Amino acid sequence: MRILICEDSALLREGLVRLLADAGHDMVAALPDARELPEAVAATDPELCILDVRLPPTHTDEGIRAALALRAAHPGLPVLVLSQYVEERYASELITGQSAALGYLLKDRVADVREFLDAVARIGEGATVLDPEVVAQLLTRRALDDRMARLTDRERTVLALIAEGKSNQAIARTLFVTEASVEKHITSLFQKLDLEQDEHGNRRVLAVLAHLEHGHHAGSDALPQNGIPT
């Protein structure tokens, strides 16, 4: 896979380049900031962009704004955002967008090389992979939503695992239950959240988060017209 990296820490940037190259990926560019990112994307045609949330010059939101701009300009381009902490507002902006493949991982996850490389591969193939801590904070903030209150603890766990990009089979292995049991939980939780199911687990959870985000801001239980990504 052709990968472009935008990370200001030279140590982490070079470490990612070496790690991904050793895994067989083609590193087309490694940038220290986002100033030349649009030009680099146009010139190298990457299949995945990995960006730090906070980049020079202010180290506040340059990276996340660059990620949002990339997803607007190149809707089909998978983007993986790396963050030191959960930037909840930024995560919501990214997740509730209508573009395809997305990853939002805390930098600590890079330490687990196997898990990180698996996430990179899945995002490149079109999946959405969210860090468990990101999911936990987003769901916790919405805990007072009446729809979330309908879910059992197990259904919330299943929803969080879906958000991590896990398949029904992987969820079953994680929870030591059958796939049939997982399917029942998924059917139940989407019924309780008043959402239609489709075959794409990542799109379903994006729809859930978009739905709850809409309710959080608008104070309405209505599903936004574009709430379910296509």
PDB file of C-alpha atoms in Angstrom:
ATOM      1  CA  MET A   1       0.000   0.000   0.000  1.00  0.00           C
ATOM      2  CA  ARG A   2       1.221   3.526  -0.845  1.00  0.00           C
ATOM      3  CA  ILE A   3       1.369   5.518   2.405  1.00  0.00           C
ATOM      4  CA  LEU A   4       2.019   9.192   3.164  1.00  0.00           C
ATOM      5  CA  ILE A   5       2.940  10.254   6.719  1.00  0.00           C
ATOM      6  CA  CYS A   6       2.605  13.707   8.245  1.00  0.00           C
ATOM      7  CA  GLU A   7       4.178  13.745  11.741  1.00  0.00           C
ATOM      8  CA  ASP A   8       6.312  16.477  13.320  1.00  0.00           C
ATOM      9  CA  SER A   9       8.226  14.219  15.715  1.00  0.00           C
ATOM     10  CA  ALA A  10      11.274  13.095  13.741  1.00  0.00           C
ATOM     11  CA  LEU A  11      11.693  10.042  15.949  1.00  0.00           C
ATOM     12  CA  LEU A  12       8.115   8.838  15.538  1.00  0.00           C
ATOM     13  CA  ARG A  13       8.032   9.792  11.858  1.00  0.00           C
ATOM     14  CA  GLU A  14      11.139   7.798  11.023  1.00  0.00           C
ATOM     15  CA  GLY A  15       9.987   4.957  13.242  1.00  0.00           C
ATOM     16  CA  LEU A  16       6.693   4.745  11.362  1.00  0.00           C
ATOM     17  CA  VAL A  17       8.494   4.877   8.019  1.00  0.00           C
ATOM     18  CA  ARG A  18      10.767   1.995   9.015  1.00  0.00           C
ATOM     19  CA  LEU A  19       7.951  -0.033  10.584  1.00  0.00           C
ATOM     20  CA  LEU A  20       5.601   0.306   7.619  1.00  0.00           C
ATOM     21  CA  ALA A  21       8.348  -0.190   5.022  1.00  0.00           C
ATOM     22  CA  ASP A  22       9.474  -3.368   6.786  1.00  0.00           C
ATOM     23  CA  ALA A  23       5.850  -4.560   6.617  1.00  0.00           C
ATOM     24  CA  GLY A  24       5.969  -4.221   2.835  1.00  0.00           C
ATOM     25  CA  HIS A  25       4.311  -0.835   2.351  1.00  0.00           C
ATOM     26  CA  ASP A  26       5.553   1.831  -0.066  1.00  0.00           C
ATOM     27  CA  MET A  27       6.308   5.046   1.813  1.00  0.00           C
ATOM     28  CA  VAL A  28       5.677   7.795  -0.753  1.00  0.00           C
ATOM     29  CA  ALA A  29       6.290  10.808   1.522  1.00  0.00           C
ATOM     30  CA  ALA A  30       7.090  11.680   5.149  1.00  0.00           C
ATOM     31  CA  LEU A  31       6.302  15.296   6.022  1.00  0.00           C
ATOM     32  CA  PRO A  32       7.113  17.224   9.248  1.00  0.00           C
ATOM     33  CA  ASP A  33       4.034  19.485   8.918  1.00  0.00           C
ATOM     34  CA  ALA A  34       0.925  19.959   6.780  1.00  0.00           C
ATOM     35  CA  ARG A  35       2.050  22.942   4.693  1.00  0.00           C
ATOM     36  CA  GLU A  36       2.888  20.861   1.630  1.00  0.00           C
ATOM     37  CA  LEU A  37       0.365  18.105   2.276  1.00  0.00           C
ATOM     38  CA  PRO A  38      -2.092  18.930  -0.569  1.00  0.00           C
ATOM     39  CA  GLU A  39       0.731  19.100  -3.100  1.00  0.00           C
ATOM     40  CA  ALA A  40       2.309  15.900  -1.777  1.00  0.00           C
ATOM     41  CA  VAL A  41      -0.996  14.026  -2.004  1.00  0.00           C
ATOM     42  CA  ALA A  42      -1.509  15.233  -5.581  1.00  0.00           C
ATOM     43  CA  ALA A  43       2.048  14.268  -6.551  1.00  0.00           C
ATOM     44  CA  THR A  44       2.284  10.860  -4.858  1.00  0.00           C
ATOM     45  CA  ASP A  45      -1.328   9.581  -5.036  1.00  0.00           C
ATOM     46  CA  PRO A  46      -1.203   7.718  -1.693  1.00  0.00           C
ATOM     47  CA  GLU A  47      -3.639   4.962  -0.730  1.00  0.00           C
ATOM     48  CA  LEU A  48      -3.498   5.973   2.952  1.00  0.00           C
ATOM     49  CA  CYS A  49      -2.515   9.154   4.794  1.00  0.00           C
ATOM     50  CA  ILE A  50      -1.345   9.030   8.420  1.00  0.00           C
ATOM     51  CA  LEU A  51      -1.464  12.356  10.255  1.00  0.00           C
ATOM     52  CA  ASP A  52      -0.701  13.611  13.737  1.00  0.00           C
ATOM     53  CA  VAL A  53      -3.559  15.647  15.255  1.00  0.00           C
ATOM     54  CA  ARG A  54      -1.261  18.449  16.442  1.00  0.00           C
ATOM     55  CA  LEU A  55       1.281  19.802  13.994  1.00  0.00           C
ATOM     56  CA  PRO A  56       3.453  22.941  13.649  1.00  0.00           C
ATOM     57  CA  PRO A  57       3.385  25.857  13.856  1.00  0.00           C
ATOM     58  CA  THR A  58       0.955  26.067  16.794  1.00  0.00           C
ATOM     59  CA  HIS A  59       0.574  22.369  17.650  1.00  0.00           C
ATOM     60  CA  THR A  60      -3.135  22.847  18.244  1.00  0.00           C
ATOM     61  CA  ASP A  61      -5.391  21.737  15.413  1.00  0.00           C
ATOM     62  CA  GLU A  62      -3.307  21.919  12.213  1.00  0.00           C
ATOM     63  CA  GLY A  63      -3.282  18.156  11.772  1.00  0.00           C
ATOM     64  CA  ILE A  64      -6.980  17.659  12.335  1.00  0.00           C
ATOM     65  CA  ARG A  65      -7.869  20.521   9.997  1.00  0.00           C
ATOM     66  CA  ALA A  66      -5.580  18.958   7.389  1.00  0.00           C
ATOM     67  CA  ALA A  67      -7.332  15.606   7.866  1.00  0.00           C
ATOM     68  CA  LEU A  68     -10.764  17.206   7.476  1.00  0.00           C
ATOM     69  CA  ALA A  69      -9.587  19.031   4.337  1.00  0.00           C
ATOM     70  CA  LEU A  70      -8.201  15.798   2.900  1.00  0.00           C
ATOM     71  CA  ARG A  71     -11.469  13.972   3.495  1.00  0.00           C
ATOM     72  CA  ALA A  72     -13.354  16.807   1.806  1.00  0.00           C
ATOM     73  CA  ALA A  73     -11.028  16.996  -1.199  1.00  0.00           C
ATOM     74  CA  HIS A  74     -10.465  13.240  -1.543  1.00  0.00           C
ATOM     75  CA  PRO A  75     -13.559  11.439  -0.155  1.00  0.00           C
ATOM     76  CA  GLY A  76     -12.227   8.031  -1.110  1.00  0.00           C
ATOM     77  CA  LEU A  77      -8.798   8.468   0.497  1.00  0.00           C
ATOM     78  CA  PRO A  78      -8.387   6.497   3.745  1.00  0.00           C
ATOM     79  CA  VAL A  79      -7.053   8.634   6.602  1.00  0.00           C
ATOM     80  CA  LEU A  80      -5.507   7.481   9.885  1.00  0.00           C
ATOM     81  CA  VAL A  81      -5.227  10.123  12.606  1.00  0.00           C
ATOM     82  CA  LEU A  82      -2.790   9.618  15.478  1.00  0.00           C
ATOM     83  CA  SER A  83      -3.283  11.556  18.703  1.00  0.00           C
ATOM     84  CA  GLN A  84      -1.556  11.734  22.067  1.00  0.00           C
ATOM     85  CA  TYR A  85      -4.897  12.191  23.822  1.00  0.00           C
ATOM     86  CA  VAL A  86      -8.558  11.842  22.889  1.00  0.00           C
ATOM     87  CA  GLU A  87      -9.492  15.085  21.135  1.00  0.00           C
ATOM     88  CA  GLU A  88     -13.209  14.512  21.564  1.00  0.00           C
ATOM     89  CA  ARG A  89     -14.526  17.423  19.506  1.00  0.00           C
ATOM     90  CA  TYR A  90     -12.138  16.660  16.680  1.00  0.00           C
ATOM     91  CA  ALA A  91     -12.984  12.975  16.786  1.00  0.00           C
ATOM     92  CA  SER A  92     -16.669  13.796  16.418  1.00  0.00           C
ATOM     93  CA  GLU A  93     -15.995  16.033  13.421  1.00  0.00           C
ATOM     94  CA  LEU A  94     -14.064  13.290  11.662  1.00  0.00           C
ATOM     95  CA  ILE A  95     -16.332  10.413  12.578  1.00  0.00           C
ATOM     96  CA  THR A  96     -19.587  12.114  11.632  1.00  0.00           C
ATOM     97  CA  GLY A  97     -18.259  13.050   8.209  1.00  0.00           C
ATOM     98  CA  GLN A  98     -19.522  11.240   5.141  1.00  0.00           C
ATOM     99  CA  SER A  99     -16.211   9.998   3.769  1.00  0.00           C
ATOM    100  CA  ALA A 100     -15.132   6.390   3.792  1.00  0.00           C
ATOM    101  CA  ALA A 101     -12.230   4.637   5.563  1.00  0.00           C
ATOM    102  CA  LEU A 102     -11.029   6.282   8.755  1.00  0.00           C
ATOM    103  CA  GLY A 103      -8.767   5.486  11.672  1.00  0.00           C
ATOM    104  CA  TYR A 104      -8.443   7.408  14.930  1.00  0.00           C
ATOM    105  CA  LEU A 105      -5.852   5.848  17.225  1.00  0.00           C
ATOM    106  CA  LEU A 106      -3.935   6.997  20.262  1.00  0.00           C
ATOM    107  CA  LYS A 107      -0.181   6.952  19.759  1.00  0.00           C
ATOM    108  CA  ASP A 108       0.216   4.370  22.503  1.00  0.00           C
ATOM    109  CA  ARG A 109      -1.343   1.851  20.108  1.00  0.00           C
ATOM    110  CA  VAL A 110       1.683   2.122  17.813  1.00  0.00           C
ATOM    111  CA  ALA A 111       3.681   0.307  20.502  1.00  0.00           C
ATOM    112  CA  ASP A 112       1.667  -2.837  19.755  1.00  0.00           C
ATOM    113  CA  VAL A 113       3.198  -3.360  16.331  1.00  0.00           C
ATOM    114  CA  ARG A 114       1.000  -6.261  15.282  1.00  0.00           C
ATOM    115  CA  GLU A 115      -2.207  -4.483  16.275  1.00  0.00           C
ATOM    116  CA  PHE A 116      -1.098  -1.247  14.603  1.00  0.00           C
ATOM    117  CA  LEU A 117      -0.180  -2.920  11.326  1.00  0.00           C
ATOM    118  CA  ASP A 118      -3.485  -4.788  11.363  1.00  0.00           C
ATOM    119  CA  ALA A 119      -5.330  -1.485  11.847  1.00  0.00           C
ATOM    120  CA  VAL A 120      -3.387   0.110   8.974  1.00  0.00           C
ATOM    121  CA  ALA A 121      -4.299  -2.779   6.691  1.00  0.00           C
ATOM    122  CA  ARG A 122      -7.978  -2.682   7.609  1.00  0.00           C
ATOM    123  CA  ILE A 123      -8.220   1.091   7.149  1.00  0.00           C
ATOM    124  CA  GLY A 124      -6.514   0.775   3.768  1.00  0.00           C
ATOM    125  CA  GLU A 125      -9.128  -1.797   2.797  1.00  0.00           C
ATOM    126  CA  GLY A 126     -11.962   0.581   3.647  1.00  0.00           C
ATOM    127  CA  ALA A 127     -12.751  -0.105   7.304  1.00  0.00           C
ATOM    128  CA  THR A 128     -13.250   2.349  10.144  1.00  0.00           C
ATOM    129  CA  VAL A 129     -11.006   1.659  13.140  1.00  0.00           C
ATOM    130  CA  LEU A 130     -11.466   3.735  16.278  1.00  0.00           C
ATOM    131  CA  ASP A 131      -9.327   3.521  19.389  1.00  0.00           C
ATOM    132  CA  PRO A 132     -11.235   1.891  22.265  1.00  0.00           C
ATOM    133  CA  GLU A 133     -10.555   4.948  24.434  1.00  0.00           C
ATOM    134  CA  VAL A 134     -11.992   7.261  21.768  1.00  0.00           C
ATOM    135  CA  VAL A 135     -15.101   5.105  21.546  1.00  0.00           C
ATOM    136  CA  ALA A 136     -15.449   4.959  25.321  1.00  0.00           C
ATOM    137  CA  GLN A 137     -15.315   8.738  25.688  1.00  0.00           C
ATOM    138  CA  LEU A 138     -17.716   9.386  22.825  1.00  0.00           C
ATOM    139  CA  LEU A 139     -20.229   6.886  24.163  1.00  0.00           C
ATOM    140  CA  THR A 140     -19.824   8.126  27.730  1.00  0.00           C
ATOM    141  CA  ARG A 141     -20.572  11.703  26.678  1.00  0.00           C
ATOM    142  CA  ARG A 142     -23.765  10.419  25.117  1.00  0.00           C
ATOM    143  CA  ALA A 143     -24.675   8.240  28.072  1.00  0.00           C
ATOM    144  CA  LEU A 144     -27.545  10.527  29.046  1.00  0.00           C
ATOM    145  CA  ASP A 145     -29.130  10.195  25.631  1.00  0.00           C
ATOM    146  CA  ASP A 146     -32.386   8.260  26.032  1.00  0.00           C
ATOM    147  CA  ARG A 147     -31.482   5.950  23.176  1.00  0.00           C
ATOM    148  CA  MET A 148     -28.161   4.965  24.705  1.00  0.00           C
ATOM    149  CA  ALA A 149     -29.898   4.375  28.026  1.00  0.00           C
ATOM    150  CA  ARG A 150     -31.942   1.649  26.347  1.00  0.00           C
ATOM    151  CA  LEU A 151     -28.849  -0.481  25.737  1.00  0.00           C
ATOM    152  CA  THR A 152     -27.658  -3.203  28.062  1.00  0.00           C
ATOM    153  CA  ASP A 153     -24.023  -3.241  29.169  1.00  0.00           C
ATOM    154  CA  ARG A 154     -23.328  -6.094  26.769  1.00  0.00           C
ATOM    155  CA  GLU A 155     -24.917  -4.209  23.862  1.00  0.00           C
ATOM    156  CA  ARG A 156     -22.749  -1.170  24.618  1.00  0.00           C
ATOM    157  CA  THR A 157     -19.700  -3.427  24.634  1.00  0.00           C
ATOM    158  CA  VAL A 158     -20.686  -4.885  21.265  1.00  0.00           C
ATOM    159  CA  LEU A 159     -21.248  -1.384  19.860  1.00  0.00           C
ATOM    160  CA  ALA A 160     -17.794  -0.295  21.030  1.00  0.00           C
ATOM    161  CA  LEU A 161     -16.191  -3.377  19.439  1.00  0.00           C
ATOM    162  CA  ILE A 162     -17.987  -2.673  16.160  1.00  0.00           C
ATOM    163  CA  ALA A 163     -16.578   0.844  16.278  1.00  0.00           C
ATOM    164  CA  GLU A 164     -13.084  -0.614  16.584  1.00  0.00           C
ATOM    165  CA  GLY A 165     -13.668  -2.230  13.207  1.00  0.00           C
ATOM    166  CA  LYS A 166     -14.055  -5.770  14.506  1.00  0.00           C
ATOM    167  CA  SER A 167     -16.074  -8.320  12.559  1.00  0.00           C
ATOM    168  CA  ASN A 168     -18.868 -10.319  14.162  1.00  0.00           C
ATOM    169  CA  GLN A 169     -16.500 -13.284  14.325  1.00  0.00           C
ATOM    170  CA  ALA A 170     -13.813 -11.205  16.090  1.00  0.00           C
ATOM    171  CA  ILE A 171     -16.386  -9.839  18.531  1.00  0.00           C
ATOM    172  CA  ALA A 172     -17.530 -13.366  19.309  1.00  0.00           C
ATOM    173  CA  ARG A 173     -13.942 -14.409  20.043  1.00  0.00           C
ATOM    174  CA  THR A 174     -13.380 -11.355  22.243  1.00  0.00           C
ATOM    175  CA  LEU A 175     -16.527 -11.948  24.295  1.00  0.00           C
ATOM    176  CA  PHE A 176     -16.296 -15.767  24.262  1.00  0.00           C
ATOM    177  CA  VAL A 177     -19.774 -16.110  22.763  1.00  0.00           C
ATOM    178  CA  THR A 178     -21.162 -17.460  19.487  1.00  0.00           C
ATOM    179  CA  GLU A 179     -21.504 -15.385  16.321  1.00  0.00           C
ATOM    180  CA  ALA A 180     -25.251 -15.978  16.523  1.00  0.00           C
ATOM    181  CA  SER A 181     -25.263 -14.343  19.943  1.00  0.00           C
ATOM    182  CA  VAL A 182     -23.334 -11.355  18.585  1.00  0.00           C
ATOM    183  CA  GLU A 183     -25.800 -10.995  15.713  1.00  0.00           C
ATOM    184  CA  LYS A 184     -28.693 -10.975  18.184  1.00  0.00           C
ATOM    185  CA  HIS A 185     -27.014  -8.229  20.231  1.00  0.00           C
ATOM    186  CA  ILE A 186     -26.395  -6.158  17.091  1.00  0.00           C
ATOM    187  CA  THR A 187     -29.983  -6.569  15.920  1.00  0.00           C
ATOM    188  CA  SER A 188     -31.249  -5.573  19.348  1.00  0.00           C
ATOM    189  CA  LEU A 189     -29.048  -2.523  19.826  1.00  0.00           C
ATOM    190  CA  PHE A 190     -29.892  -1.070  16.425  1.00  0.00           C
ATOM    191  CA  GLN A 191     -33.562  -1.622  17.031  1.00  0.00           C
ATOM    192  CA  LYS A 192     -33.225   0.246  20.328  1.00  0.00           C
ATOM    193  CA  LEU A 193     -31.373   3.069  18.587  1.00  0.00           C
ATOM    194  CA  ASP A 194     -34.033   3.246  15.855  1.00  0.00           C
ATOM    195  CA  LEU A 195     -31.503   2.613  13.104  1.00  0.00           C
ATOM    196  CA  GLU A 196     -31.638   0.393  10.057  1.00  0.00           C
ATOM    197  CA  GLN A 197     -28.944  -2.245   9.748  1.00  0.00           C
ATOM    198  CA  ASP A 198     -26.732  -2.734   6.717  1.00  0.00           C
ATOM    199  CA  GLU A 199     -23.897  -5.104   6.009  1.00  0.00           C
ATOM    200  CA  HIS A 200     -21.161  -2.612   6.890  1.00  0.00           C
ATOM    201  CA  GLY A 201     -20.412  -2.619  10.605  1.00  0.00           C
ATOM    202  CA  ASN A 202     -18.261   0.487  10.380  1.00  0.00           C
ATOM    203  CA  ARG A 203     -20.985   2.417   8.571  1.00  0.00           C
ATOM    204  CA  ARG A 204     -23.518   1.343  11.150  1.00  0.00           C
ATOM    205  CA  VAL A 205     -21.470   2.721  14.001  1.00  0.00           C
ATOM    206  CA  LEU A 206     -20.779   5.919  12.076  1.00  0.00           C
ATOM    207  CA  ALA A 207     -24.516   6.262  11.689  1.00  0.00           C
ATOM    208  CA  VAL A 208     -25.013   5.729  15.411  1.00  0.00           C
ATOM    209  CA  LEU A 209     -22.448   8.363  16.343  1.00  0.00           C
ATOM    210  CA  ALA A 210     -23.806  10.795  13.759  1.00  0.00           C
ATOM    211  CA  HIS A 211     -27.325  10.156  15.022  1.00  0.00           C
ATOM    212  CA  LEU A 212     -26.385  10.769  18.634  1.00  0.00           C
ATOM    213  CA  GLU A 213     -24.235  13.770  17.736  1.00  0.00           C
ATOM    214  CA  HIS A 214     -27.212  15.284  15.918  1.00  0.00           C
ATOM    215  CA  GLY A 215     -29.439  14.714  18.921  1.00  0.00           C
ATOM    216  CA  HIS A 216     -26.788  16.185  21.253  1.00  0.00           C
ATOM    217  CA  HIS A 217     -26.593  19.438  19.285  1.00  0.00           C
ATOM    218  CA  ALA A 218     -30.131  19.762  17.954  1.00  0.00           C
ATOM    219  CA  GLY A 219     -32.024  18.357  20.911  1.00  0.00           C
ATOM    220  CA  SER A 220     -34.026  16.193  18.531  1.00  0.00           C
ATOM    221  CA  ASP A 221     -34.540  12.462  18.231  1.00  0.00           C
ATOM    222  CA  ALA A 222     -34.903  12.695  14.489  1.00  0.00           C
ATOM    223  CA  LEU A 223     -32.290  10.990  12.340  1.00  0.00           C
ATOM    224  CA  PRO A 224     -30.584  13.560  10.084  1.00  0.00           C
ATOM    225  CA  GLN A 225     -31.275  13.066   6.412  1.00  0.00           C
ATOM    226  CA  ASN A 226     -27.637  12.248   5.732  1.00  0.00           C
ATOM    227  CA  GLY A 227     -27.085  10.420   9.011  1.00  0.00           C
ATOM    228  CA  ILE A 228     -26.370   7.035   7.433  1.00  0.00           C
ATOM    229  CA  PRO A 229     -23.320   7.135   5.162  1.00  0.00           C
ATOM    230  CA  THR A 230     -23.651   5.577   1.751  1.00  0.00           C
TER     231      THR A 230
END
